[in-house]
Amino acid sequence: MNNTSTNLLVNGDFETGQLTGYSVCNMNSSRLSGSILPNQCARNGMYSFIDGSSPSPDYLWQKFTTIPQQQYQISFWLINSGPPPNSFKATIGP
C-alpha cells in the first residue's frame, strides 16, 4: 500500500456527480446506459454508478500511474439490484 494512502483514481467515489476521470464504453450502443445518480445505493457519500445498460453491460475505466514493486490496496463496493443474469469483472493491467 502506498505510504501516503492517496486515492490514485480521479473521482473514485463518483462524488463529483459526473463520470469525471472515467472513460465509458457502451459496447452495443444500448438505449439505456449507466449513469451517476444521487442517493442510489451509495456505500459512502451521495453518488453511485448505476449500470442501466441492457442487454450488454457498460465498461468504465481509467488509467493511473503506479510504482513497480510498490503494493497497493484496491477496494470497491458492488450491489446487485437486478434479476439474473448479473456479472462483474475487474481487470488490472496494461
Tab-separated table of C-alpha atoms in Angstrom:
chain	number	residue	atom	x	y	z
A	1	MET	CA	0.000	0.000	0.000
A	2	ASN	CA	1.401	3.382	-0.814
A	3	ASN	CA	2.531	5.238	2.279
A	4	THR	CA	0.502	8.346	1.619
A	5	SER	CA	-2.851	6.500	1.388
A	6	THR	CA	-3.767	8.728	-1.539
A	7	ASN	CA	-6.590	7.700	-3.818
A	8	LEU	CA	-4.951	7.237	-7.222
A	9	LEU	CA	-8.256	7.323	-9.089
A	10	VAL	CA	-9.866	10.549	-10.174
A	11	ASN	CA	-13.386	10.681	-8.722
A	12	GLY	CA	-13.030	7.135	-7.381
A	13	ASP	CA	-16.153	7.575	-5.258
A	14	PHE	CA	-18.227	9.287	-8.012
A	15	GLU	CA	-18.813	12.236	-5.662
A	16	THR	CA	-18.465	14.812	-8.437
A	17	GLY	CA	-21.890	13.628	-9.597
A	18	GLN	CA	-20.362	13.049	-13.047
A	19	LEU	CA	-18.161	10.401	-14.648
A	20	THR	CA	-15.177	12.759	-14.352
A	21	GLY	CA	-11.934	10.797	-14.767
A	22	TYR	CA	-13.574	7.759	-16.336
A	23	SER	CA	-13.832	6.564	-19.903
A	24	VAL	CA	-17.121	4.826	-20.642
A	25	CYS	CA	-17.925	2.214	-23.251
A	26	ASN	CA	-21.427	1.049	-24.117
A	27	MET	CA	-20.432	-1.858	-26.368
A	28	ASN	CA	-23.697	-2.426	-28.213
A	29	SER	CA	-24.971	1.155	-28.104
A	30	SER	CA	-27.783	0.089	-25.814
A	31	ARG	CA	-30.644	2.525	-25.390
A	32	LEU	CA	-30.077	2.599	-21.659
A	33	SER	CA	-26.612	3.418	-20.470
A	34	GLY	CA	-25.268	3.699	-16.961
A	35	SER	CA	-25.065	6.982	-15.138
A	36	ILE	CA	-24.187	8.636	-11.852
A	37	LEU	CA	-27.210	9.013	-9.605
A	38	PRO	CA	-27.621	10.636	-6.201
A	39	ASN	CA	-28.863	8.573	-3.262
A	40	GLN	CA	-28.953	5.319	-5.234
A	41	CYS	CA	-27.251	2.623	-3.166
A	42	ALA	CA	-24.111	4.652	-2.464
A	43	ARG	CA	-21.841	2.925	0.040
A	44	ASN	CA	-20.401	6.224	1.253
A	45	GLY	CA	-21.270	9.718	0.159
A	46	MET	CA	-24.144	10.704	-2.070
A	47	TYR	CA	-23.442	9.256	-5.531
A	48	SER	CA	-23.017	5.878	-7.190
A	49	PHE	CA	-22.725	4.460	-10.692
A	50	ILE	CA	-25.795	2.562	-11.839
A	51	ASP	CA	-25.349	0.429	-14.961
A	52	GLY	CA	-28.706	0.635	-16.677
A	53	SER	CA	-27.371	-0.796	-19.928
A	54	SER	CA	-29.280	-3.744	-21.333
A	55	PRO	CA	-28.634	-6.364	-22.601
A	56	SER	CA	-24.879	-5.628	-22.605
A	57	PRO	CA	-23.030	-4.005	-19.709
A	58	ASP	CA	-21.224	-0.694	-19.732
A	59	TYR	CA	-17.484	-0.610	-19.127
A	60	LEU	CA	-15.799	2.056	-17.015
A	61	TRP	CA	-12.064	2.529	-16.876
A	62	GLN	CA	-9.347	4.978	-16.086
A	63	LYS	CA	-5.595	4.885	-16.246
A	64	PHE	CA	-3.406	5.717	-13.281
A	65	THR	CA	0.301	5.533	-12.585
A	66	THR	CA	1.846	3.063	-10.172
A	67	ILE	CA	5.391	2.412	-8.995
A	68	PRO	CA	6.935	-1.013	-9.702
A	69	GLN	CA	7.380	-3.208	-6.613
A	70	GLN	CA	5.040	-0.950	-4.614
A	71	GLN	CA	1.977	-2.561	-3.000
A	72	TYR	CA	-1.468	-1.044	-3.460
A	73	GLN	CA	-4.842	-1.768	-1.936
A	74	ILE	CA	-7.796	-1.831	-4.302
A	75	SER	CA	-11.324	-1.943	-2.974
A	76	PHE	CA	-14.820	-1.348	-4.261
A	77	TRP	CA	-18.405	-1.972	-3.233
A	78	LEU	CA	-20.852	-3.702	-5.519
A	79	ILE	CA	-24.557	-4.314	-5.076
A	80	ASN	CA	-26.676	-6.499	-7.300
A	81	SER	CA	-30.075	-4.883	-7.535
A	82	GLY	CA	-31.414	-6.597	-10.629
A	83	PRO	CA	-32.597	-10.042	-11.666
A	84	PRO	CA	-30.074	-12.557	-13.034
A	85	PRO	CA	-28.046	-12.938	-15.076
A	86	ASN	CA	-25.610	-10.499	-13.490
A	87	SER	CA	-21.862	-10.276	-13.822
A	88	PHE	CA	-18.935	-8.163	-12.682
A	89	LYS	CA	-15.329	-8.148	-13.831
A	90	ALA	CA	-12.369	-6.154	-12.538
A	91	THR	CA	-9.199	-6.127	-14.636
A	92	ILE	CA	-5.883	-4.601	-13.668
A	93	GLY	CA	-3.036	-4.344	-16.114
A	94	PRO	CA	-1.890	-2.830	-19.343
